[in-house]
mmCIF file with all atom_site columns, C-alpha atoms in Angstrom:
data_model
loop_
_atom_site.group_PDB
_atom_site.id
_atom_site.type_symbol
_atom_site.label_atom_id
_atom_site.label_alt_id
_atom_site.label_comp_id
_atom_site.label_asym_id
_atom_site.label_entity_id
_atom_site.label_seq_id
_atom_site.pdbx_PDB_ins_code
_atom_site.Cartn_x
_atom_site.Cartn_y
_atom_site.Cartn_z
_atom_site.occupancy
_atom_site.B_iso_or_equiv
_atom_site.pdbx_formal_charge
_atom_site.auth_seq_id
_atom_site.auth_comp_id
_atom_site.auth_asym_id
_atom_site.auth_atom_id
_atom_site.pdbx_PDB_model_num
ATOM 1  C CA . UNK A 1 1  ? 38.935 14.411 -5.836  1.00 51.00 ? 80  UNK A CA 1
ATOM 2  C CA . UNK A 1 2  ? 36.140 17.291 -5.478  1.00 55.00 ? 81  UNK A CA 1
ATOM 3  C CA . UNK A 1 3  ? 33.842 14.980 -7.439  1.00 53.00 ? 82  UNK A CA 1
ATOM 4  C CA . UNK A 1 4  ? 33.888 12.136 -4.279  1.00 54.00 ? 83  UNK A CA 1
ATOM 5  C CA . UNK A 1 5  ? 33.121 15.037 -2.022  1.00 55.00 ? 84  UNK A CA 1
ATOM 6  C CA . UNK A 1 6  ? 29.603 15.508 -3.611  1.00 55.00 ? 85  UNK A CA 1
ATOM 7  C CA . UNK A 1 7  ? 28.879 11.797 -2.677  1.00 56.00 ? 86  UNK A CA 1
ATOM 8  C CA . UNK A 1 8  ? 29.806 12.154 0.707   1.00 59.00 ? 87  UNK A CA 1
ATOM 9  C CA . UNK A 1 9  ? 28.371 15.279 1.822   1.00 60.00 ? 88  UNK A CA 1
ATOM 10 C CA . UNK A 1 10 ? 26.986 16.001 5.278   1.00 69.00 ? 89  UNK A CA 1
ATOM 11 C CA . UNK A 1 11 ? 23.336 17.733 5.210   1.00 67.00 ? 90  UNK A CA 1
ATOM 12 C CA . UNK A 1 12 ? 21.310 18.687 8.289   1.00 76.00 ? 91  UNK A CA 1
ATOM 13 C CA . UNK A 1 13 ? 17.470 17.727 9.070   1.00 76.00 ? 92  UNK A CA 1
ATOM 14 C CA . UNK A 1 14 ? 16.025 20.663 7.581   1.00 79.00 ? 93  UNK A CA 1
ATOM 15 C CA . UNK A 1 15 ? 17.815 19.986 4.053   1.00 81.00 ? 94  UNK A CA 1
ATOM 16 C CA . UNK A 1 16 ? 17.568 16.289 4.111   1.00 82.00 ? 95  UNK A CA 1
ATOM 17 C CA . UNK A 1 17 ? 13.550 17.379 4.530   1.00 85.00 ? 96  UNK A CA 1
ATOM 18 C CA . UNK A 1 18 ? 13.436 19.845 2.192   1.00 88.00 ? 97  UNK A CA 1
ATOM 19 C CA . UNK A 1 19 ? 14.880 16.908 -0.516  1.00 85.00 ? 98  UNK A CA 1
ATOM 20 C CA . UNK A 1 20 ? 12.852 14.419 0.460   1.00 89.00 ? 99  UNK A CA 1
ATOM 21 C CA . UNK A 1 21 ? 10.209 17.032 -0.306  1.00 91.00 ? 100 UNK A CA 1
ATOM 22 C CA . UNK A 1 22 ? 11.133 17.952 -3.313  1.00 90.00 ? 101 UNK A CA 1
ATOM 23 C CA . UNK A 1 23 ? 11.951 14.660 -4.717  1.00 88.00 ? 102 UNK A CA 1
ATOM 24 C CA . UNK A 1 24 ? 8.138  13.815 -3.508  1.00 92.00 ? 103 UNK A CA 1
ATOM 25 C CA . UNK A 1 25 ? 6.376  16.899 -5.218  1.00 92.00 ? 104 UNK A CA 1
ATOM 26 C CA . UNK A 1 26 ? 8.595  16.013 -8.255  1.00 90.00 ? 105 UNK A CA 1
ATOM 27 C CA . UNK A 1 27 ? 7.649  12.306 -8.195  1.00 88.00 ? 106 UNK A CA 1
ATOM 28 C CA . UNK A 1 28 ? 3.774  13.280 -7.852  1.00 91.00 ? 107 UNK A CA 1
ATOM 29 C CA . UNK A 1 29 ? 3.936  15.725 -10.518 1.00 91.00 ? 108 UNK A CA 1
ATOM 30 C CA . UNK A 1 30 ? 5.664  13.455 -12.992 1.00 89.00 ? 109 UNK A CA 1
ATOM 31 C CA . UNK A 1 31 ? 3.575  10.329 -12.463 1.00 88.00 ? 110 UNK A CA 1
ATOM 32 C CA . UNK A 1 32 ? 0.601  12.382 -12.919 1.00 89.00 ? 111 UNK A CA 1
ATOM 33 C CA . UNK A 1 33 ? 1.731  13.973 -16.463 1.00 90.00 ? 112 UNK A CA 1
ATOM 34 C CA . UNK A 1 34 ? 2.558  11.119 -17.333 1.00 86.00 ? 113 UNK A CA 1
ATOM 35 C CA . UNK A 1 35 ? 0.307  8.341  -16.192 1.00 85.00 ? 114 UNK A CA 1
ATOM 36 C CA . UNK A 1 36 ? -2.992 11.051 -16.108 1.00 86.00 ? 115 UNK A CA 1
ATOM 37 C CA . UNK A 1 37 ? -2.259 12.882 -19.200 1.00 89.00 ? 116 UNK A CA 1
ATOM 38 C CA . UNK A 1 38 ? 0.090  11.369 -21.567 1.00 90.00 ? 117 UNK A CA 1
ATOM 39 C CA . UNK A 1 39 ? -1.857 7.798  -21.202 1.00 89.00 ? 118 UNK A CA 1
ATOM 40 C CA . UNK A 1 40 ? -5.130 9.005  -21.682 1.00 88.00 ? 119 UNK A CA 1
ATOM 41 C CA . UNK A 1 41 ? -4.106 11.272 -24.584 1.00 90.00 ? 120 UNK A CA 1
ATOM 42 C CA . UNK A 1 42 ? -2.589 8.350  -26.310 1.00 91.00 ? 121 UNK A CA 1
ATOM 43 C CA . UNK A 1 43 ? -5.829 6.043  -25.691 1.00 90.00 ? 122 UNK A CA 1
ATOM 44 C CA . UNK A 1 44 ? -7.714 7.002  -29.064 1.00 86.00 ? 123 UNK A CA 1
ATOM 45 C CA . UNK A 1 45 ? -4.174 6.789  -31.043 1.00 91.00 ? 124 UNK A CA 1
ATOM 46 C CA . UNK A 1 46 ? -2.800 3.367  -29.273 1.00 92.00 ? 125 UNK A CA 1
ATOM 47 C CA . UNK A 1 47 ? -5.959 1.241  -28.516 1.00 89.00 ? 126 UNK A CA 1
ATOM 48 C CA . UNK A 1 48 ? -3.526 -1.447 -27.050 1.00 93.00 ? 127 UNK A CA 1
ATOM 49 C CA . UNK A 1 49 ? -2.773 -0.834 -24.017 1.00 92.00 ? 128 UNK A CA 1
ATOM 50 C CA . UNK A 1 50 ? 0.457  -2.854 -23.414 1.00 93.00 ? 129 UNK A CA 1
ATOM 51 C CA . UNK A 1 51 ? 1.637  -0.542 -26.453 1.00 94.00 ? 130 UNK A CA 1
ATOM 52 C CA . UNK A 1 52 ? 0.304  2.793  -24.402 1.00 92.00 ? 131 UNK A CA 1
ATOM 53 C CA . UNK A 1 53 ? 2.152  1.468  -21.394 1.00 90.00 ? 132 UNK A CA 1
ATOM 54 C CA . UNK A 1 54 ? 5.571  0.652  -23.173 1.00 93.00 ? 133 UNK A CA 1
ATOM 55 C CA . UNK A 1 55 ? 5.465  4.109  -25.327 1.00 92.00 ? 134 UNK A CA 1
ATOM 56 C CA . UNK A 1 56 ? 5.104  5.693  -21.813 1.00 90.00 ? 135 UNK A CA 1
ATOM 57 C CA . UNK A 1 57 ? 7.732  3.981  -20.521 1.00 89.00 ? 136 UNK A CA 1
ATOM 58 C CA . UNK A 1 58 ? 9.774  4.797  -23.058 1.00 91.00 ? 137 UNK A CA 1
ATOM 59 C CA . UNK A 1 59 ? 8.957  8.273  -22.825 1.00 90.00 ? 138 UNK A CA 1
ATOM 60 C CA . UNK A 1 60 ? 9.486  8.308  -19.049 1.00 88.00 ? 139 UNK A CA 1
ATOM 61 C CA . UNK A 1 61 ? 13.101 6.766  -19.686 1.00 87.00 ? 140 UNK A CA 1
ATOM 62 C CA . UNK A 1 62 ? 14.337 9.353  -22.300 1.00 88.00 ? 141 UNK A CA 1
ATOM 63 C CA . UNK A 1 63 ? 12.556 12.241 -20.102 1.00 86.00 ? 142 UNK A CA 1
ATOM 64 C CA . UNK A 1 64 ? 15.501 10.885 -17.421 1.00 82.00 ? 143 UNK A CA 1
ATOM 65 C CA . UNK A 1 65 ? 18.363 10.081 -19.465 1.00 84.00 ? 144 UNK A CA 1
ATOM 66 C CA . UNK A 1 66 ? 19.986 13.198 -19.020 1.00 82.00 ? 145 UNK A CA 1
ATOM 67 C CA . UNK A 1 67 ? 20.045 12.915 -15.349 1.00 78.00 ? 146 UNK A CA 1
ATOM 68 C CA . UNK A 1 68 ? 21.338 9.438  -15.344 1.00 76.00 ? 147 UNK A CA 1
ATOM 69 C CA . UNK A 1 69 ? 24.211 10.810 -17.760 1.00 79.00 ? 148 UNK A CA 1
ATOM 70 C CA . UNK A 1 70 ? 24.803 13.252 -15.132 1.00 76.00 ? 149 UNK A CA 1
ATOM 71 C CA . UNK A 1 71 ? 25.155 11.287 -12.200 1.00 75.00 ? 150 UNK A CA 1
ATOM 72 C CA . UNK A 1 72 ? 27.417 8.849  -14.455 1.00 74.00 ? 151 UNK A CA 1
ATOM 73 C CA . UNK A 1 73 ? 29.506 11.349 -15.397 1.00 76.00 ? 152 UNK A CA 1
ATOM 74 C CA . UNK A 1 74 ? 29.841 12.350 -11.313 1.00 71.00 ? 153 UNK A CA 1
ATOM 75 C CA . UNK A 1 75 ? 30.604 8.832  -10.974 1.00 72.00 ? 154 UNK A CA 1
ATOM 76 C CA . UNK A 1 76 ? 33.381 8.848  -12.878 1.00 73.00 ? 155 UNK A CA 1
ATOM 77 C CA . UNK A 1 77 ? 34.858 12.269 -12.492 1.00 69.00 ? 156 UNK A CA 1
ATOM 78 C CA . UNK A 1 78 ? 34.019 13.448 -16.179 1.00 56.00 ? 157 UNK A CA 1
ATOM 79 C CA . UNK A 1 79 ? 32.427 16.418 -15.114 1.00 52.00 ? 158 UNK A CA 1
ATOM 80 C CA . UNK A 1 80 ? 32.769 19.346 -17.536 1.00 51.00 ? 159 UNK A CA 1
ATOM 81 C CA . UNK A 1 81 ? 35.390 20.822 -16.360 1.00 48.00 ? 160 UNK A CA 1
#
């Protein structure tokens, strides 16, 4: 249906660039909230830091869940509509 058509789309240099920037700046900026701030922050209140790095991890995970339920629900063709 239209939902296989999203996985199978053609896109030209300029957009594929423009993604791979994007996903880049997005990647940067997320990696440094949450390895630069959030970890630090957390250093006084978790002195472990295996702890820090799961609660982090955790935090990372639940920050993406939405998007992973969105691309699941692609997947499958239980979009909203």
């Amino acid at each position: 249906g239209d939902n296989a058509r999203i996985f199978t789309m053609q896109w030209s240099a300029p957009q594929t660039g423009l993604y791979l920037f994007l996903a880049l700046m997005t990647a940067f900026w997320e990696q440094l909230f949450f390895s630069g701030y959030i970890l630090t922050k957390l250093e006084r209140a978790l002195p472990d830091e295996w702890i820090r790095s799961w609660v982090v991890a955790v935090l990372f995970a639940l920050l993406h869940l939405p998007a992973l339920f969105f691309v699941f629900c692609l997947a499958v063709g239980g979009g909203a509509g």
